Amino acid sequence: MVGKPLKSLGYAEVTKLMSELKVPVLPRHRNLSSPLGPEGRINKLRQTVTALVKYERIELFHNRADEARGYVERLVSDARRYGDQNKEMMEMASYWLLEKQLVHKLFKVICPRFHDTFDGPFTTAYNAPRKYPSETERKQYFKRVVLELKGHPFPPLLPQASYQGKYLIHNVLLDAAMKDYYQEKKLNAMQNKKEEVTESVDEEKELDNQIKE
Amino acid sequence: MLRILPKNSNYFVNSQFLFLRHSSSAPAAATNEKNKEIANYADKKRIKKGSKKIPNDFRFKYQDFLPSPTARYRNSLLEKLMRKDMLERRSQVHIPEFYVGSILKVTISDPHSQGKTNSFVGICTQREYTGLCTRITLRNVIDHQGIDVAYDIYDPLIQKIEVLKLEKRLDDRMLYLRDALPEYSTVDVNMEPELLAEGAPVPVNETIVKMKPLPWMQKWERKELKGIENLDQYLNLWRKQQREKQATPWEKYDLMKEYRRTIPEEQQNKIFSEIFDRINKINEEHKIKAKAARRTITKPQNIR
Amino acid sequence: MFLSKTIKTVLGTSIINDVRYTQVCFHRFKFIPKLRVPEWHFRVERRAKDRDDNLTERNKRFINEMSKKDHEKASLLKVPTVEPKEWKKGMIRCGIVAKKLGYYPLWTKDGTRICTTVLQIIENHVIKYAPPGEFNPTMRKRLGNYNKKGCLYIGSGEADPNRLTANYMGLFKESGVMPTQRITRFIIHPDAALPIGTSINALHYRVGDYVDVLGKTVDQGWQGVIKRWGFKGGPATHGTTKNHRRGGSLASGIKSRIWKGKKMPGNMGNRWRTLRGLKIWRINRKENCIWVSGRAIAGAPGSLVYIYDTVLPLRQPKEPLHFPTFLGDESKLPEDIYEETIHKFGDLTITFEPEK
């Protein structure tokens, strides 16, 4: 937003504040080769970012998805912070979103989805199934990813987190084993009268609390 | 068609209130200032217990405390050790707030000069590195000779760093002063400090500089500098063509490149909240010392 | 249509014991497979980190706790007291595994700046001691006479026991130390032997002493002759055809063959290199860090290096070293120990007094 980026002189730029991305960021960008070079790379990413904002769930190759993810996160977090009245924010949004209606969608639909206190990530990425080896096309060998914007209107791809395997047999057995272990510990403590009785019960609660956080 | 969102989702706003925020019909609280942040954005964010509210100008005043953004060189222990040493040094020397374009006076202990001290007044043309390695370059023209002197801010030989004129310029780096007319780099060596009211915003000096004819040390026309006057008059056709060819207008929109050059807000706050108490204490002590020093200077020698 | 396919296949993979086809390896650079793999050829997910067992968070933590319980006796380790021994010149004591953190400037009391590197001594525990005669390696190094020298095995770095094989963990059974990421052998004088379980920290070294630091240089990959050996190449202009970055002549007519070791393009970096005679300027006993002169220690920041007492004859210690290791009272020493000539940052600004 400031102008031509300056060659790094070993210090962090502080003119602009931005939120931390909660998405893995590699130390270096991916090249995404194209005939136009760096400009072509940005053009490709613009297309992906636009598509994600438009369709809210897209399936593509891993490299492009991972690169575009950072850009979408930055765009959404900045749009939340600065709003649509900021001239430079508007410029940035209209650059990245190739359709004008999507700029409105970003500020009026996507940003309000998230609480002020929600840090991120605003997108999720799932590993999509690859057609290798049944398809003999070379391209199908590469990792595929399903990118989603959170709060999308589609039904979820994976089963709900609350259900995730709670009643599967190995989880049920482990739960029982844990309870037995702590009960035994409690009994031993009461017998020895050296350890505090409340410790074992608190440990179970502590585990639960850690998960909630 | 909107999906009805589940109640327990921790990041979704209740669907009733979806269109209340960020509507363009909201009262025009925003101005046309560049990089305008929503007021009290930090307040809106959940403030954890025990965390301090860091003032907005901390990141400019104490920019050296922020680590280098290059991931390869990031190490939390090294940064922690450095910050501790930086605070120790700052307790001995007051390192004031300054920007590129401010006029500084640096006094150092010099074993080879008379009186064993040496001072230099100049415009700060650039700032390099972070932490204990932070370095500034001051420029002045003395006896028709342009001189650039670089100082490591945390060098123990430095006795005093005074800001004679606190101001910002149109650019973050002013190495082009080397190729500009000497009048723009000349600073009066015996200049008196110009004080600003406390809490006043840092003024932006919008002087635009005129260049000497070619050759230049760098291709200034390619760097999109605002502080230089109409550059085209100095250039030949080839240079103008190459500028257009080499231009990268997409780079200013490259969000991730920008991100990799900065330290995000959360990390900044974490660092500053660590040093907050100590640095404020150090500043107060320096203020008291400065006041005491001023009192002794203004005392008149001959009383009638 | 699109949706149902993805849901089917994605949901399908979440069921246990489902066979999933996946790549065996995924190179970081572009890898376009040339073979057309047959339809029936698919690979089963075997790696622990790729398998999704669908454990609840609570159960995952319970399993972690239980696995660590097996190594509980590491914390209850009773290390026998070490007796200090007299050090004589030529008696080699054990080294240390450290992590290179990065560049740090220090200043001396007359104002000269010293470039230093900070090395953090990660947890070093003695795992095993092989007395002279027992240790007989196939690869002989410079201190080749192993008949009179013992070998100390030191483990360093934390490792998750769940990810380690039983064979590797068996190496730590005798000592009772928690399995470490790396095991290093230090060849020492038999008197320098330490009992199993002893931990070595930064105070093993003293400020003002000299050390040698061994590290693996940064891997530059396949490099041409100009970058690798510093050749000058050929002229850029004046009609030169295809000879801008080449090596020129390979040999003359004397032997009518190319000499062995001829400098040519090849893999650059990724080699073990030692920097000798580095002075220790500062030690922080709380964070276990030592400041060592220079900034050319092999390896990227964050990589592991090995520190030894120096071999250089003119940099030998004048006072006897801590032998076999530092055995004094740690709490009596200050947190930060500086070399005599180093300016502490909290001290007053350096000034020079005018000559009288």
PDB file of N, CA and C in Angstrom, chain B residues 102-134:
ATOM      1  N   SER B 102      15.067  13.364  10.209  1.00  0.00           N
ATOM      2  CA  SER B 102      15.273  14.229  11.386  1.00  0.00           C
ATOM      3  C   SER B 102      16.727  14.640  11.440  1.00  0.00           C
ATOM      4  N   ILE B 103      16.946  15.755  12.152  1.00  0.00           N
ATOM      5  CA  ILE B 103      18.326  16.239  12.285  1.00  0.00           C
ATOM      6  C   ILE B 103      18.808  15.844  13.668  1.00  0.00           C
ATOM      7  N   LEU B 104      19.901  15.093  13.707  1.00  0.00           N
ATOM      8  CA  LEU B 104      20.434  14.570  14.965  1.00  0.00           C
ATOM      9  C   LEU B 104      21.827  15.102  15.223  1.00  0.00           C
ATOM     10  N   LYS B 105      22.165  15.104  16.507  1.00  0.00           N
ATOM     11  CA  LYS B 105      23.538  15.423  16.907  1.00  0.00           C
ATOM     12  C   LYS B 105      24.034  14.285  17.776  1.00  0.00           C
ATOM     13  N   VAL B 106      25.101  13.661  17.347  1.00  0.00           N
ATOM     14  CA  VAL B 106      25.653  12.524  18.080  1.00  0.00           C
ATOM     15  C   VAL B 106      27.013  12.903  18.628  1.00  0.00           C
ATOM     16  N   THR B 107      27.194  12.697  19.936  1.00  0.00           N
ATOM     17  CA  THR B 107      28.477  12.997  20.593  1.00  0.00           C
ATOM     18  C   THR B 107      29.096  11.691  21.032  1.00  0.00           C
ATOM     19  N   ILE B 108      30.325  11.441  20.607  1.00  0.00           N
ATOM     20  CA  ILE B 108      30.999  10.191  20.977  1.00  0.00           C
ATOM     21  C   ILE B 108      32.315  10.482  21.675  1.00  0.00           C
ATOM     22  N   SER B 109      32.799   9.487  22.412  1.00  0.00           N
ATOM     23  CA  SER B 109      34.123   9.588  23.023  1.00  0.00           C
ATOM     24  C   SER B 109      35.154   9.181  21.985  1.00  0.00           C
ATOM     25  N   ASP B 110      36.082  10.054  21.740  1.00  0.00           N
ATOM     26  CA  ASP B 110      37.088   9.782  20.700  1.00  0.00           C
ATOM     27  C   ASP B 110      38.475   9.949  21.304  1.00  0.00           C
ATOM     28  N   PRO B 111      39.279   8.886  21.385  1.00  0.00           N
ATOM     29  CA  PRO B 111      40.602   9.015  22.019  1.00  0.00           C
ATOM     30  C   PRO B 111      41.567   9.905  21.237  1.00  0.00           C
ATOM     31  N   HIS B 112      41.263  10.122  19.951  1.00  0.00           N
ATOM     32  CA  HIS B 112      42.217  10.855  19.100  1.00  0.00           C
ATOM     33  C   HIS B 112      41.897  12.333  18.970  1.00  0.00           C
ATOM     34  N   SER B 113      40.771  12.789  19.456  1.00  0.00           N
ATOM     35  CA  SER B 113      40.436  14.204  19.263  1.00  0.00           C
ATOM     36  C   SER B 113      40.677  14.999  20.537  1.00  0.00           C
ATOM     37  N   GLN B 114      40.767  16.314  20.347  1.00  0.00           N
ATOM     38  CA  GLN B 114      40.984  17.194  21.494  1.00  0.00           C
ATOM     39  C   GLN B 114      39.768  17.171  22.390  1.00  0.00           C
ATOM     40  N   GLY B 115      39.990  17.109  23.694  1.00  0.00           N
ATOM     41  CA  GLY B 115      38.869  17.063  24.618  1.00  0.00           C
ATOM     42  C   GLY B 115      38.248  15.678  24.697  1.00  0.00           C
ATOM     43  N   LYS B 116      38.799  14.781  23.882  1.00  0.00           N
ATOM     44  CA  LYS B 116      38.395  13.363  23.898  1.00  0.00           C
ATOM     45  C   LYS B 116      36.940  13.122  23.550  1.00  0.00           C
ATOM     46  N   THR B 117      36.263  14.132  22.997  1.00  0.00           N
ATOM     47  CA  THR B 117      34.909  13.905  22.481  1.00  0.00           C
ATOM     48  C   THR B 117      34.830  14.440  21.065  1.00  0.00           C
ATOM     49  N   ASN B 118      33.882  13.941  20.352  1.00  0.00           N
ATOM     50  CA  ASN B 118      33.694  14.340  18.962  1.00  0.00           C
ATOM     51  C   ASN B 118      32.203  14.328  18.691  1.00  0.00           C
ATOM     52  N   SER B 119      31.717  15.383  18.055  1.00  0.00           N
ATOM     53  CA  SER B 119      30.293  15.379  17.770  1.00  0.00           C
ATOM     54  C   SER B 119      30.045  15.662  16.305  1.00  0.00           C
ATOM     55  N   PHE B 120      28.918  15.227  15.848  1.00  0.00           N
ATOM     56  CA  PHE B 120      28.537  15.390  14.443  1.00  0.00           C
ATOM     57  C   PHE B 120      27.060  15.686  14.357  1.00  0.00           C
ATOM     58  N   VAL B 121      26.733  16.669  13.532  1.00  0.00           N
ATOM     59  CA  VAL B 121      25.339  17.035  13.309  1.00  0.00           C
ATOM     60  C   VAL B 121      24.990  16.696  11.878  1.00  0.00           C
ATOM     61  N   GLY B 122      23.842  16.102  11.658  1.00  0.00           N
ATOM     62  CA  GLY B 122      23.455  15.791  10.285  1.00  0.00           C
ATOM     63  C   GLY B 122      22.030  15.288  10.185  1.00  0.00           C
ATOM     64  N   ILE B 123      21.582  15.178   8.927  1.00  0.00           N
ATOM     65  CA  ILE B 123      20.250  14.604   8.666  1.00  0.00           C
ATOM     66  C   ILE B 123      20.406  13.088   8.660  1.00  0.00           C
ATOM     67  N   CYS B 124      19.467  12.422   9.288  1.00  0.00           N
ATOM     68  CA  CYS B 124      19.476  10.957   9.268  1.00  0.00           C
ATOM     69  C   CYS B 124      18.977  10.493   7.907  1.00  0.00           C
ATOM     70  N   THR B 125      19.857   9.880   7.123  1.00  0.00           N
ATOM     71  CA  THR B 125      19.474   9.473   5.770  1.00  0.00           C
ATOM     72  C   THR B 125      19.000   8.028   5.700  1.00  0.00           C
ATOM     73  N   GLN B 126      19.495   7.202   6.576  1.00  0.00           N
ATOM     74  CA  GLN B 126      18.959   5.846   6.589  1.00  0.00           C
ATOM     75  C   GLN B 126      19.212   5.160   7.913  1.00  0.00           C
ATOM     76  N   ARG B 127      18.476   4.121   8.075  1.00  0.00           N
ATOM     77  CA  ARG B 127      18.530   3.335   9.287  1.00  0.00           C
ATOM     78  C   ARG B 127      18.657   1.867   8.876  1.00  0.00           C
ATOM     79  N   GLU B 128      19.592   1.132   9.511  1.00  0.00           N
ATOM     80  CA  GLU B 128      19.819  -0.268   9.114  1.00  0.00           C
ATOM     81  C   GLU B 128      19.764  -1.181  10.325  1.00  0.00           C
ATOM     82  N   TYR B 129      19.405  -2.422  10.077  1.00  0.00           N
ATOM     83  CA  TYR B 129      19.451  -3.506  11.053  1.00  0.00           C
ATOM     84  C   TYR B 129      18.578  -3.252  12.273  1.00  0.00           C
ATOM     85  N   THR B 130      18.510  -4.279  13.150  1.00  0.00           N
ATOM     86  CA  THR B 130      17.708  -4.137  14.370  1.00  0.00           C
ATOM     87  C   THR B 130      18.529  -4.564  15.566  1.00  0.00           C
ATOM     88  N   GLY B 131      17.897  -4.415  16.724  1.00  0.00           N
ATOM     89  CA  GLY B 131      18.521  -4.885  17.949  1.00  0.00           C
ATOM     90  C   GLY B 131      19.775  -4.095  18.268  1.00  0.00           C
ATOM     91  N   LEU B 132      20.754  -4.796  18.798  1.00  0.00           N
ATOM     92  CA  LEU B 132      21.997  -4.137  19.183  1.00  0.00           C
ATOM     93  C   LEU B 132      22.798  -3.662  17.973  1.00  0.00           C
ATOM     94  N   CYS B 133      22.477  -4.179  16.798  1.00  0.00           N
ATOM     95  CA  CYS B 133      23.233  -3.826  15.596  1.00  0.00           C
ATOM     96  C   CYS B 133      22.678  -2.592  14.903  1.00  0.00           C
ATOM     97  N   THR B 134      21.619  -1.994  15.456  1.00  0.00           N
ATOM     98  CA  THR B 134      20.968  -0.868  14.779  1.00  0.00           C
ATOM     99  C   THR B 134      21.956   0.234  14.452  1.00  0.00           C
TER     100      THR B 134
END
